[in-house]
PDB file of C-alpha atoms in Angstrom:
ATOM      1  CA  UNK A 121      98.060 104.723  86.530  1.00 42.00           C
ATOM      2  CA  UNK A 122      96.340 101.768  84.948  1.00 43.00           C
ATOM      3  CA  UNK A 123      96.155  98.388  86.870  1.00 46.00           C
ATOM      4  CA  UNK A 124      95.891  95.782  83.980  1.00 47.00           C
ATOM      5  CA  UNK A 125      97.378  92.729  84.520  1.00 51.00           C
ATOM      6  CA  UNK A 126     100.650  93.715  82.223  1.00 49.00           C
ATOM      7  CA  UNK A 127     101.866  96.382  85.057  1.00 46.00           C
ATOM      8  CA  UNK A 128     101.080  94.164  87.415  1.00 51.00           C
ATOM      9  CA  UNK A 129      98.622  96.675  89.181  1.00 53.00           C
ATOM     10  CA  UNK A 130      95.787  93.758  89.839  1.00 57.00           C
ATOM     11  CA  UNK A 131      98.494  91.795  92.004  1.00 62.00           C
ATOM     12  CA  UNK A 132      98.972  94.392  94.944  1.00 72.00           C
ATOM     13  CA  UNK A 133      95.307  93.196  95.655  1.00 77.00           C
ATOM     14  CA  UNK A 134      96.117  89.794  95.689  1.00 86.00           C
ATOM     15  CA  UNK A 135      95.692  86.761  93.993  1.00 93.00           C
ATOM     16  CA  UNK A 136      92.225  84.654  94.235  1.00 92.00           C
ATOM     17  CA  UNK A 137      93.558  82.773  97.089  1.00 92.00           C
ATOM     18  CA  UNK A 138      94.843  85.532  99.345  1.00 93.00           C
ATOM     19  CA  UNK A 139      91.093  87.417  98.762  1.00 93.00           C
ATOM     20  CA  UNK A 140      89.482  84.433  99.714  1.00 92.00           C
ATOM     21  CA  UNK A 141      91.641  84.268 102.721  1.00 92.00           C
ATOM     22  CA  UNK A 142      90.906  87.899 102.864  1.00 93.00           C
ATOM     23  CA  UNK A 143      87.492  87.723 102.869  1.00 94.00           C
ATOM     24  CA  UNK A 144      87.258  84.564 104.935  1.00 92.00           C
ATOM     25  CA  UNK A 145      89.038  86.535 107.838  1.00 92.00           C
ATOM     26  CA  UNK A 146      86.810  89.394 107.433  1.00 95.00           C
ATOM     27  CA  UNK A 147      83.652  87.059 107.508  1.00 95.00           C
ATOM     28  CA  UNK A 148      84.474  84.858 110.280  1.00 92.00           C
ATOM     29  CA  UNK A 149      85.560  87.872 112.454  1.00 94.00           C
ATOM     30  CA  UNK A 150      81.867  90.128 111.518  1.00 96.00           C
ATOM     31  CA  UNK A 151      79.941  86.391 112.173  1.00 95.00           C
ATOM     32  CA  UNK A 152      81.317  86.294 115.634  1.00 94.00           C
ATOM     33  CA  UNK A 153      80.730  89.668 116.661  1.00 95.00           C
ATOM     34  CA  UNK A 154      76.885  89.155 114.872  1.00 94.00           C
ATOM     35  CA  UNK A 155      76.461  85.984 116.917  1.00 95.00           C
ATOM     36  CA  UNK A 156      78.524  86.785 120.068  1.00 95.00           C
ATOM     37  CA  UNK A 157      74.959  88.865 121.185  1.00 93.00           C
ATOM     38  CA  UNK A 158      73.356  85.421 120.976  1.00 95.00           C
ATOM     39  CA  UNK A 159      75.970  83.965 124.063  1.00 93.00           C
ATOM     40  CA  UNK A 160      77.299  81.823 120.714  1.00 93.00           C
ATOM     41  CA  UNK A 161      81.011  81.448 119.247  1.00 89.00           C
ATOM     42  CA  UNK A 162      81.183  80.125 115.462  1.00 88.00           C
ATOM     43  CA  UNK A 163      81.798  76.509 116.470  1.00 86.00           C
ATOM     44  CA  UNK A 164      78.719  76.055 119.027  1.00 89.00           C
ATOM     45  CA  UNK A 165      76.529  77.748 115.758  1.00 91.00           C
ATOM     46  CA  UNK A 166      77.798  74.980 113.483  1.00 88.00           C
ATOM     47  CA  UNK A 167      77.215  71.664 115.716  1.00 89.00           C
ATOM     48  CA  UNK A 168      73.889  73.450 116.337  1.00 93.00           C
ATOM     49  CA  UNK A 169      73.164  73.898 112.865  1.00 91.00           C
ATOM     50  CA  UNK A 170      74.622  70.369 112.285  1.00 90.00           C
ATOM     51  CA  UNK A 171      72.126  69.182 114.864  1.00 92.00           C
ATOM     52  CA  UNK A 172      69.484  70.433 113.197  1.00 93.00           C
ATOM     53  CA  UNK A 173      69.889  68.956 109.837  1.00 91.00           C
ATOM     54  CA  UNK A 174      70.779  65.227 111.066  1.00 90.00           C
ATOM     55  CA  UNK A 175      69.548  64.846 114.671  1.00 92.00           C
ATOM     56  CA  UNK A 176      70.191  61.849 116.631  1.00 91.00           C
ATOM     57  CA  UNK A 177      73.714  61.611 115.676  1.00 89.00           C
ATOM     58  CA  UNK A 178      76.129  59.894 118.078  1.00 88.00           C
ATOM     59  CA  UNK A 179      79.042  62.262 119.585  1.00 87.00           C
ATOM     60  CA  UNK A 180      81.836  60.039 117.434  1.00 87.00           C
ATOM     61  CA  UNK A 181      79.898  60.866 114.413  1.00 89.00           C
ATOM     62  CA  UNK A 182      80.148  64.353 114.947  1.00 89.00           C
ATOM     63  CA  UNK A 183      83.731  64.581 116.415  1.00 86.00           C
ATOM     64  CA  UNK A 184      84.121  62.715 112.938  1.00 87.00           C
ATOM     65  CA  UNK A 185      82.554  64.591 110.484  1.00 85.00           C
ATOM     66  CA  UNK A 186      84.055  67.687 112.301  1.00 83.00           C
ATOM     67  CA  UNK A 187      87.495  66.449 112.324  1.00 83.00           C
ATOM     68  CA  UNK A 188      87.537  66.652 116.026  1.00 84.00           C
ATOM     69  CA  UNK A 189      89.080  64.475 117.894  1.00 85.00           C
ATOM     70  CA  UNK A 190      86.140  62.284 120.173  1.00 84.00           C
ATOM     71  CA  UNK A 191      87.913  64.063 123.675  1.00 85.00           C
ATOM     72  CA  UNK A 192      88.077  67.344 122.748  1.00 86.00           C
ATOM     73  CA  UNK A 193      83.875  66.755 121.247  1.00 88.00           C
ATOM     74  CA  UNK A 194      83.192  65.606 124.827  1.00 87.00           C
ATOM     75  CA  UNK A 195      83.728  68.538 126.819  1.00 86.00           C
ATOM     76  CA  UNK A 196      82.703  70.748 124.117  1.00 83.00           C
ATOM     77  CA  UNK A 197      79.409  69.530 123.891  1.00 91.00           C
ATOM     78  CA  UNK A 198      79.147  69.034 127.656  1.00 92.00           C
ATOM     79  CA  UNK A 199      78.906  72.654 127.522  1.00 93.00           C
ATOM     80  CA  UNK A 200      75.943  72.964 125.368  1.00 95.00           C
ATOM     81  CA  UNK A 201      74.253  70.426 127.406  1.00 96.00           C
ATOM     82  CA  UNK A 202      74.768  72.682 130.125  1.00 96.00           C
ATOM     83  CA  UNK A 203      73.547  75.714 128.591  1.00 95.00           C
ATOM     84  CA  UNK A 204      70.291  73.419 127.785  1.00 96.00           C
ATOM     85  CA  UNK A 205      70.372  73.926 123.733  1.00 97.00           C
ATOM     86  CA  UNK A 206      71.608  70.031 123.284  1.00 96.00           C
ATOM     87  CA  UNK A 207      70.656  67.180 124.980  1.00 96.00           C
ATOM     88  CA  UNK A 208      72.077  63.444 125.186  1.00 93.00           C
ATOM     89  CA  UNK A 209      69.313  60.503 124.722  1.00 91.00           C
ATOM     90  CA  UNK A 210      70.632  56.386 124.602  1.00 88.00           C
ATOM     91  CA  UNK A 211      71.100  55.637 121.059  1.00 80.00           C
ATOM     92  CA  UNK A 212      67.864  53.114 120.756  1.00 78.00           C
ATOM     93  CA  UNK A 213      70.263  51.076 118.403  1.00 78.00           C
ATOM     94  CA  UNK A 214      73.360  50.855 120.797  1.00 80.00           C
ATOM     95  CA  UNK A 215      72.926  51.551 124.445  1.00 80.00           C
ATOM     96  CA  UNK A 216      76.180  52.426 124.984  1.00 81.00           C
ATOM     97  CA  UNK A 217      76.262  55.532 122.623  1.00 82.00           C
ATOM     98  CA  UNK A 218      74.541  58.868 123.215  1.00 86.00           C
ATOM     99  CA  UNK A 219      72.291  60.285 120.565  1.00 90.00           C
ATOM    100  CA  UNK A 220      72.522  63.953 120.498  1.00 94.00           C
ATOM    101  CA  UNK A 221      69.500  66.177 120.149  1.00 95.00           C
ATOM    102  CA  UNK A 222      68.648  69.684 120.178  1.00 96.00           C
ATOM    103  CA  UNK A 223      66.346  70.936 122.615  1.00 97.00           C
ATOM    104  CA  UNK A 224      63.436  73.692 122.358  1.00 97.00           C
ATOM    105  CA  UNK A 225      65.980  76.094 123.823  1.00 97.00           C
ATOM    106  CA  UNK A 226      68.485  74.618 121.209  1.00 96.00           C
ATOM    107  CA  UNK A 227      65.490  75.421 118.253  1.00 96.00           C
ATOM    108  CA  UNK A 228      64.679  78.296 119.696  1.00 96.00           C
ATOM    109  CA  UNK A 229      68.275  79.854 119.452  1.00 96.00           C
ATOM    110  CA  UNK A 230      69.003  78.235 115.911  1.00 95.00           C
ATOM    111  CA  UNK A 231      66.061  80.523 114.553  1.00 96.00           C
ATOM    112  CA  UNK A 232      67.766  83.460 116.480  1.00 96.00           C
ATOM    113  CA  UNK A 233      71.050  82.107 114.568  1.00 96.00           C
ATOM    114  CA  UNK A 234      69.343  81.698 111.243  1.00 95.00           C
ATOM    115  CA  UNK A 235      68.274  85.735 111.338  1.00 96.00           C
ATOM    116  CA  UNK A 236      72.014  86.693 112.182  1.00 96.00           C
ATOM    117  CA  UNK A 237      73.155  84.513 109.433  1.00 95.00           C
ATOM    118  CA  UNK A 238      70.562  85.717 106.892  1.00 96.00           C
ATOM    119  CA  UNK A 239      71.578  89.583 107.656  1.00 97.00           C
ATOM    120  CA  UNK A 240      75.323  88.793 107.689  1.00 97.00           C
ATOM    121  CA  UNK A 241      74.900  87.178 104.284  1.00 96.00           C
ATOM    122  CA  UNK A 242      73.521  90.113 102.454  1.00 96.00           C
ATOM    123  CA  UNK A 243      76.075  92.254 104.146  1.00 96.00           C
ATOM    124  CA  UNK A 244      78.779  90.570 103.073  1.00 97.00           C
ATOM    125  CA  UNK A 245      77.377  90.127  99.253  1.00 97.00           C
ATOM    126  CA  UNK A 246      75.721  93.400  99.243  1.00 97.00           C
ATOM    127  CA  UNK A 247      77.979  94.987  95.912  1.00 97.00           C
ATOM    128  CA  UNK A 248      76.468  91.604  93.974  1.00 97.00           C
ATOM    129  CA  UNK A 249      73.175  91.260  91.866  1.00 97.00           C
ATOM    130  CA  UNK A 250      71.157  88.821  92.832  1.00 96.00           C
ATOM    131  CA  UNK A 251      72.902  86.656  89.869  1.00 97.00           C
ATOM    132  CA  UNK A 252      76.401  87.399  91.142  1.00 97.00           C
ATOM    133  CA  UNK A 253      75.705  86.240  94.498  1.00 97.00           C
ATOM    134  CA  UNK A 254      74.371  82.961  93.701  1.00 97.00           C
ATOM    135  CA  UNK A 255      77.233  82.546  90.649  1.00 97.00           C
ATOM    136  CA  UNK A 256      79.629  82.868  93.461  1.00 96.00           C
ATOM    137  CA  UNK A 257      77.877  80.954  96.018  1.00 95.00           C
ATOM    138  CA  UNK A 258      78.310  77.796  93.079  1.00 96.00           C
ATOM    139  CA  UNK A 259      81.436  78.634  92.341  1.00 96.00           C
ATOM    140  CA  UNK A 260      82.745  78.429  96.018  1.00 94.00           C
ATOM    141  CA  UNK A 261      81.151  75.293  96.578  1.00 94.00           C
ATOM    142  CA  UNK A 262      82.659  74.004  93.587  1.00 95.00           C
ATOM    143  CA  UNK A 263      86.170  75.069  94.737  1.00 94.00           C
ATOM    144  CA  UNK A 264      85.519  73.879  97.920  1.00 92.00           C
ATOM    145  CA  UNK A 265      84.725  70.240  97.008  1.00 92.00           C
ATOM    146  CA  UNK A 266      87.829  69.783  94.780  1.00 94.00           C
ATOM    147  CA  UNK A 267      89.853  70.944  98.028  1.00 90.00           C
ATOM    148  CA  UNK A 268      87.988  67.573  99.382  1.00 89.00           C
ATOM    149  CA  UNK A 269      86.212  70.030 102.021  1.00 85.00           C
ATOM    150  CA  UNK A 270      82.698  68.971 103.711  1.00 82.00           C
ATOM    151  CA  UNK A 271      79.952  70.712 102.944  1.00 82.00           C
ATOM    152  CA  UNK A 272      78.598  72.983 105.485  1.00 79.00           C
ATOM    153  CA  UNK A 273      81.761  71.792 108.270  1.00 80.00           C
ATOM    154  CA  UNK A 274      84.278  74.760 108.804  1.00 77.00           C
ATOM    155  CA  UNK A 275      87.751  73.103 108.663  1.00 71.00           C
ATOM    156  CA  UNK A 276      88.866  75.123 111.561  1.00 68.00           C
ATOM    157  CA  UNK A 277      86.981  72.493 113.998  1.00 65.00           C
ATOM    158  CA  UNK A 278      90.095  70.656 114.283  1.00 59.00           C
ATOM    159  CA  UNK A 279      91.985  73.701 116.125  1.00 59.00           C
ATOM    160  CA  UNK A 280      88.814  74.038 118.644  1.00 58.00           C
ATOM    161  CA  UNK A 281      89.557  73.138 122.366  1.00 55.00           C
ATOM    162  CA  UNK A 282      86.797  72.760 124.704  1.00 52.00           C
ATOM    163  CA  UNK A 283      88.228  75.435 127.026  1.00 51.00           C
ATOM    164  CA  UNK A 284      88.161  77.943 124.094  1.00 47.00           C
ATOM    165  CA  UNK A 285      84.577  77.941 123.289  1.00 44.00           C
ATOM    166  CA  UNK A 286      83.140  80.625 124.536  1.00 43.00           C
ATOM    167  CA  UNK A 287      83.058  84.360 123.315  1.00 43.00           C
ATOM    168  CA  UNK A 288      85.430  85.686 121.566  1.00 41.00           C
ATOM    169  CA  UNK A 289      87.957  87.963 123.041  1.00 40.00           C
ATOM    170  CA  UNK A 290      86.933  91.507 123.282  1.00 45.00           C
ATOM    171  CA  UNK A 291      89.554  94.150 122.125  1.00 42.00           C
ATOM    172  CA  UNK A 292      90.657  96.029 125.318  1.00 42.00           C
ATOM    173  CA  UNK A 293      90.803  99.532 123.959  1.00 42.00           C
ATOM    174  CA  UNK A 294      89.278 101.557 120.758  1.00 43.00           C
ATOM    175  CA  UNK A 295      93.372 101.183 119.505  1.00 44.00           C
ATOM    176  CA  UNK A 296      93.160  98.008 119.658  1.00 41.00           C
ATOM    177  CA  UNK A 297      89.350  97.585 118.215  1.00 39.00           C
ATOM    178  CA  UNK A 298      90.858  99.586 115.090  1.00 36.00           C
ATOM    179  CA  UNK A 299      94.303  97.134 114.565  1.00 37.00           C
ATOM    180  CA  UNK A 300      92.373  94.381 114.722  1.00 39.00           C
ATOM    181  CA  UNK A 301      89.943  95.579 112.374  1.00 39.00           C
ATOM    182  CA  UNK A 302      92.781  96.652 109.569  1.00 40.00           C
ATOM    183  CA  UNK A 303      94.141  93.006 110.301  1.00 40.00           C
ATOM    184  CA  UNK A 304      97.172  93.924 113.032  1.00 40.00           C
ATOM    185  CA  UNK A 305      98.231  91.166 115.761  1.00 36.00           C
ATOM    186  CA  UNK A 306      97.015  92.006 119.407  1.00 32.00           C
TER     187      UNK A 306
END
């Protein structure tokens, strides 16, 4: 059976969109499980990695530039404050804004992070040359700044409620472990 586009054989995989959706699913899901060993869900790994390239930021900034709303930023980092990886300092320039800052628990873990990112990288672009990878890698961030999306912020901050950032779920049975896994509902 031949799967040119003519017989229409390439589209039962999918259009571009729906594998990047694919993909993206597939990622997200194999980065929490990679980081969930490190006490960390996806969203605490990006404000810590966002931390850690502009330090000193004020919590509005970063409810900003995450697309969070400044009350649901709040509690959310009030809860890496009390795990001791952030900490809150007066803003030297306004003293009635909080600067946030990672602490050396806070650097400490991000290294930890960095290693479980680095591994889940090459996992998930392990059937590319070195070539590929980094061909895809610019053509991904070129797609993603004509959709108007910020560089290195995952869109899905604006869904994140302070109450829901811990672990992920875990799958109550090996069933359910293997629907989730071919992409059934729980």
């Amino acid at each position: 059976m031949s799967t040119n586009r003519e017989d229409g054989g390439s589209r039962r995989q999918g259009g571009a969109a729906f594998l990047l959706a694919q993909l993206g699913a597939h990622a997200a899901a194999r980065f929490a499980e990679g980081i969930a060993e490190l006490d960390l869900t996806p969203a605490q790994a990006g404000v810590l990695r966002l931390l850690a390239r502009t330090p000193g930021r004020s919590q509005r900034e970063l409810a900003d530039e995450l697309g969070m709303p400044p009350s649901r930023f709040v509690p959310f980092a009030d809860k890496l404050e009390e795990r001791g990886l952030i900490e809150r300092r007066r803003n030297p320039g306004d003293r009635r804004l909080y600067a946030l800052h990672l602490t050396d628990e806070g650097v400490t873990l991000l290294s930890a992070l960095g290693e479980v990112a680095a591994a889940h990288e090459q996992r998930m672009c392990q059937a590319l040359t070195p070539d590929e990878h980094e061909q895809l890698r610019a053509l991904l961030a070129r797609m993603a700044a004509q959709q108007g999306l910020s560089p290195g912020v995952h869109p899905g901050y604006r869904q994140v409620r302070p109450d829901r950032v811990h672990r992920p779920r875990e799958p109550h049975s090996p069933e359910e472990s293997r629907t989730q896994d071919q992409g059934g509902n729980d």
